[in-house]
XYZ file of C-alpha atoms in Angstrom:
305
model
C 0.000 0.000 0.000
C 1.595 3.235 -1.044
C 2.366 5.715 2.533
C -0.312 8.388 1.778
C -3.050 5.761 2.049
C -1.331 3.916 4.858
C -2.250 6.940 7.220
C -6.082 5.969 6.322
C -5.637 3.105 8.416
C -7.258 2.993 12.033
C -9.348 5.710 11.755
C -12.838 6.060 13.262
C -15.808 5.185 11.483
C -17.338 9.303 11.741
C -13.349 9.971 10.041
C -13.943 7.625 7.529
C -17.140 7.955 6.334
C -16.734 11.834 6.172
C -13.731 11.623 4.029
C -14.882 9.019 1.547
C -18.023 11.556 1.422
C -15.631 14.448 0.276
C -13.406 12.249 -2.319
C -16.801 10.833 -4.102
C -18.005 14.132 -3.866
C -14.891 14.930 -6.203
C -14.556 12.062 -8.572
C -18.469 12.471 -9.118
C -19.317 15.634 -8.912
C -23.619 16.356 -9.677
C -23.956 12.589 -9.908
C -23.790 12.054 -5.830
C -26.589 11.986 -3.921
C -25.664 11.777 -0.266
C -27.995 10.329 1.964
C -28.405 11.417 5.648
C -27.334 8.726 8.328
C -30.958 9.968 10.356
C -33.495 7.392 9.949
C -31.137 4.426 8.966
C -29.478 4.319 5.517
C -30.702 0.852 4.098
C -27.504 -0.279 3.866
C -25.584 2.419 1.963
C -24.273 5.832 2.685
C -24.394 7.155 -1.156
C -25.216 6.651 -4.632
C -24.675 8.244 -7.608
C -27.178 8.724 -10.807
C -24.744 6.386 -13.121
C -25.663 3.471 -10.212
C -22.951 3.048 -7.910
C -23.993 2.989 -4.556
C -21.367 3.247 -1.550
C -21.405 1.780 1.883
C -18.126 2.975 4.105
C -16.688 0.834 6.912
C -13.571 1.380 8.521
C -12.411 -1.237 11.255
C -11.378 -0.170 14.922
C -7.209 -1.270 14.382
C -4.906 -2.835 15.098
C -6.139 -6.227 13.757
C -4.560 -8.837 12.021
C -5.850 -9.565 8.331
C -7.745 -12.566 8.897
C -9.708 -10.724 11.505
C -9.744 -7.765 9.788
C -10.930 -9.737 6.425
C -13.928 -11.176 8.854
C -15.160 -7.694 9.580
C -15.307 -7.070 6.465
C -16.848 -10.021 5.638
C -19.390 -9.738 8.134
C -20.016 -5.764 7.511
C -20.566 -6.531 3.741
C -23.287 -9.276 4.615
C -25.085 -7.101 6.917
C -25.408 -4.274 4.804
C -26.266 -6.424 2.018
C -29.070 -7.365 3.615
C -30.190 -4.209 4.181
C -30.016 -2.918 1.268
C -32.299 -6.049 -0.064
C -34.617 -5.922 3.029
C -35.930 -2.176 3.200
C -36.812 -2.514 -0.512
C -39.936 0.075 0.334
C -37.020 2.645 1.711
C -34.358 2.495 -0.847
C -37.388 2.080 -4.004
C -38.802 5.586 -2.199
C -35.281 7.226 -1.945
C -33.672 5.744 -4.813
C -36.307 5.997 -7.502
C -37.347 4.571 -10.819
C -34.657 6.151 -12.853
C -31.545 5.108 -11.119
C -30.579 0.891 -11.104
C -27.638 0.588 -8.504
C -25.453 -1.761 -10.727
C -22.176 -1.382 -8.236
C -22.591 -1.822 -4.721
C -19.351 -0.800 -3.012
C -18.336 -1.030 0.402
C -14.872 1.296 0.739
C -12.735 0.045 3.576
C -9.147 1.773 4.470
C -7.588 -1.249 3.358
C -8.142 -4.991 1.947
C -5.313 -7.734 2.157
C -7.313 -10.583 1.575
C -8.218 -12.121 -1.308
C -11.214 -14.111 0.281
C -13.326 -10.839 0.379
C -13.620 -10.877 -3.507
C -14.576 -14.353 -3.273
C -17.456 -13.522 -0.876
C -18.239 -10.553 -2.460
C -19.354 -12.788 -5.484
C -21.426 -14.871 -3.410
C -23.264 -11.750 -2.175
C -23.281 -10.548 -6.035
C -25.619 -13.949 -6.720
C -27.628 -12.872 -3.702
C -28.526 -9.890 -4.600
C -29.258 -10.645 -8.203
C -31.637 -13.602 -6.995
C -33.650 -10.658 -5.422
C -34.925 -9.179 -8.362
C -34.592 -5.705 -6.685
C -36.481 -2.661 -8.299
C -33.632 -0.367 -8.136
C -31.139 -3.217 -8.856
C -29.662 -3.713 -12.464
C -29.580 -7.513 -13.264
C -26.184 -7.696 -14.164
C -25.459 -5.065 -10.333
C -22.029 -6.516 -8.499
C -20.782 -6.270 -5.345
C -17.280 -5.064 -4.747
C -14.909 -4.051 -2.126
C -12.770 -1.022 -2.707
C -9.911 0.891 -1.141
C -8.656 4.851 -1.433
C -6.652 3.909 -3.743
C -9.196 3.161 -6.282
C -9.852 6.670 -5.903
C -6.178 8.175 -5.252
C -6.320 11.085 -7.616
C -9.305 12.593 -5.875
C -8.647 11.802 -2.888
C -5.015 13.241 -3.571
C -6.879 16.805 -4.874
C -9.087 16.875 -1.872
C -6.365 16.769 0.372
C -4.507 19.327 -1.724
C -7.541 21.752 -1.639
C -7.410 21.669 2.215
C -4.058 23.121 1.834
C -4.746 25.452 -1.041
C -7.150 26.538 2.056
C -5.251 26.289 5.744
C -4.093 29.116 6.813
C -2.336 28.137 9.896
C -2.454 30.311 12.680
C -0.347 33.280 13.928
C 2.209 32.150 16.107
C 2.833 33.228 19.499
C 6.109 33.609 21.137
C 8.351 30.588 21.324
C 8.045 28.628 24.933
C 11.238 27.210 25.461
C 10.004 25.605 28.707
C 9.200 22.694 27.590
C 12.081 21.183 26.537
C 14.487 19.875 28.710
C 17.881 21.045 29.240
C 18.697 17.454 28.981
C 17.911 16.878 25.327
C 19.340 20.285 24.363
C 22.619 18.912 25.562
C 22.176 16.044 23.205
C 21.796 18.114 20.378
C 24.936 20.093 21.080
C 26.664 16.491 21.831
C 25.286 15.725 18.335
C 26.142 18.534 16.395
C 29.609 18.781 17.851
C 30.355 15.727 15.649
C 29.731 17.894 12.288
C 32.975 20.082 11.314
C 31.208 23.569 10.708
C 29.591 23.334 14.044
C 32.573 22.038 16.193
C 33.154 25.882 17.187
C 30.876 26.647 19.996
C 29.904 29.946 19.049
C 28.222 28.208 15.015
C 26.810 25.900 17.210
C 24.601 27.939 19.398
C 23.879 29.870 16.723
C 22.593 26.977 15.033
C 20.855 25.145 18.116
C 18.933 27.859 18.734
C 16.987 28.403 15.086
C 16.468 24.914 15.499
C 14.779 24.980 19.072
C 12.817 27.673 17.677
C 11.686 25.525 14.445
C 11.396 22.974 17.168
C 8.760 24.544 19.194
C 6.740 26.242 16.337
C 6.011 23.400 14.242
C 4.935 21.467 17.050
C 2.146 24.379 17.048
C 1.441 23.793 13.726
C 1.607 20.367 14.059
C -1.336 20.389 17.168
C -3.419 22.818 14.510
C -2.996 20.099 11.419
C -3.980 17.343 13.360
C -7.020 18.996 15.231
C -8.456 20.477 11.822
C -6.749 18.212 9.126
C -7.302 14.480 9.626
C -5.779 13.296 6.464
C -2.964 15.791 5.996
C -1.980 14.603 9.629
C -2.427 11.346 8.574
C -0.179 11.694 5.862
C 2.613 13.946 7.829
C 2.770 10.630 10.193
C 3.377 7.963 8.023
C 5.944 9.775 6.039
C 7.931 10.747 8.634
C 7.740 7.479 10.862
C 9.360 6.005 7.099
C 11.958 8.409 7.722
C 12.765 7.956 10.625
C 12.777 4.365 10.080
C 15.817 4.744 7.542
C 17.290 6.526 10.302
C 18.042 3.735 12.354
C 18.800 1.654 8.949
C 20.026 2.975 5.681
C 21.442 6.773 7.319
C 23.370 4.396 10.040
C 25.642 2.900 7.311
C 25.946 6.418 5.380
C 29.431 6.573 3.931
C 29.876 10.044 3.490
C 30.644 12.101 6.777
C 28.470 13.802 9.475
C 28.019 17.094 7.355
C 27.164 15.474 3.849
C 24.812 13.439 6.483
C 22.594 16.247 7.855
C 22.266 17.725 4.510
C 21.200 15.072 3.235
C 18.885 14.645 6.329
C 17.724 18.190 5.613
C 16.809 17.842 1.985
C 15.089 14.391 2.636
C 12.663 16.044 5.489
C 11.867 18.829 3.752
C 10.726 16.767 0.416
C 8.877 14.637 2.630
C 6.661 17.689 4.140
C 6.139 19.619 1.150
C 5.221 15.616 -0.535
C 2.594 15.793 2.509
C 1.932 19.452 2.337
C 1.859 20.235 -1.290
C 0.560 23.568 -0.950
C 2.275 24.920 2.143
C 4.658 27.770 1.938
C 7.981 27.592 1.508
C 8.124 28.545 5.174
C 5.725 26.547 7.167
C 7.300 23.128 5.073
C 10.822 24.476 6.427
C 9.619 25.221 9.856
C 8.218 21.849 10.175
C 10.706 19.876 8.730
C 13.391 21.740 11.158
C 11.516 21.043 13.966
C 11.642 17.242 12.766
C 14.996 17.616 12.712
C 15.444 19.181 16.142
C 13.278 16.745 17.604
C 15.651 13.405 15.944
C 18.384 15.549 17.343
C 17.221 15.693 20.922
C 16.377 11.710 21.185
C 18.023 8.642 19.546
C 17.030 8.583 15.968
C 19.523 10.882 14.097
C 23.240 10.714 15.294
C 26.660 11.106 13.848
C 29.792 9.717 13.970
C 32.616 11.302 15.263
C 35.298 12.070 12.362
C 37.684 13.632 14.919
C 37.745 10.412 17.192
């Protein structure tokens, strides 16, 4: 699963539904009709005029696959029947002029095979009904975000286009512990340009003041912006990953290292944050920095021992 959708994974049913609402919204425009959760739904969420109908269901996580395949399973069934037991509802909402010939139940992620299977059993059911607002030849289908990637990729972009992240207030150094800012110094010392002490306060101290900014607008992304947060996280736990792997057995020196470092963390925001300014992606990727600094992730060696 590519790393933008991994972030989809785990979160709550209200989350999910709500953003598989706004990517259908995209990738079908005028054709969605969006029906309210009051009352019961009959066993979808949406459908659109061209007859795809769309049930969301996002597991509570962790779970292991087979379990997470049963859920599925079972969630698919249920709905299923609903959706052929309040025939009198859905013929009402529905209407003569729309037959539902996809019935899709969008789930943050599949990795079992066995729910296509039983999705074809629940095909024959629901063709054996001989439901009004059912096309004969109507399937049942599982499907992920990635099916839908490039709206779901222009949604998330258009919640950028439109965060305006807030003022910041003056940096609270309190926080942070004298502790870890005496690791960072320890750290830095090992990179040549900042063996001097005077380069390296100079330099410890724009980072502790990335450091404790971009954990503001960190708090403000993931309080208003689910999916960008989502997305923030699971590139940067990859990174950080590679710290402990690939960056440990980096043959160039401690300098070429943290440049490197630099570059990487940056890309990775502005991958997340397409949109952001040139400054907020800095500011945040700094303060990743700052914070790999001050625990055990990032580390040099020494080229003068």
């Amino acid at each position: 699963m590519d790393q933008i959708m991994q972030g989809l994974v785990g979160l709550s049913g209200e989350d999910w539904q709500d953003l598989c609402v706004q990517v259908l919204r995209l990738e079908h425009g005028a054709n969605l009709v969006v029906l309210p959760d009051k009352g019961g739904d009959g066993g979808l969420e949406a459908y659109t005029l061209t007859g795809h109908a769309f049930q969301c269901y996002s597991p509570k996580e962790p779970l292991q696959p087979k379990k997470r395949y049963e859920n599925q399973r079972d969630k698919a069934t249920e709905d299923i029947g609903k959706f052929i037991n309040n025939e009198k509802k859905l013929k009402s909402l529905i209407g003569e002029h729309v037959k539902i010939n996809r019935w899709i139940l969008l789930c943050p992620l599949i990795d079992m095979k066995e729910l296509a299977g039983h999705c074809t059993s629940l095909t024959t059911r629901v063709r054996n009904s001989g439901l009004a607002y059912a096309d004969p030849d109507i399937h049942v289908i599982c499907q992920t975000m990635e099916d839908y990637e490039m709206s779901y990729k222009r949604l998330v972009n258009s919640q950028l286009t439109r965060l305006h992240l807030p003022s910041l207030s003056e940096p609270d150094y309190s926080t942070i512990d004298s502790a870890q800012i005496a690791t960072m110094h320890e750290k830095l010392r090992k990179v040549p340009v900042m063996r001097h002490e005077r380069a390296r306060n100079t330099h410890v101290q724009k980072l502790l003041k990335a450091y404790v900014e971009s954990q503001e607008y960190r708090a403000y992304i993931k309080d208003n912006y689910t999916e960008i947060d989502s997305r923030l996280e699971s590139l940067l736990e990859d990174l950080e990953f590679r710290l402990d792997t690939e960056y440990m057995v980096y043959s160039d020196g401690p300098q070429a290292k943290l440049a490197k470092i630099y570059e990487e963390t940056e890309k990775r925001i502005r991958q997340a944050a397409t949109e952001s300014s040139l400054g907020q992606s800095r500011t945040i990727s700094h303060g990743q920095v700052a914070d790999w600094l001050m625990r055990c992730p990032l580390d040099f060696y020494d080229e003068a021992s």
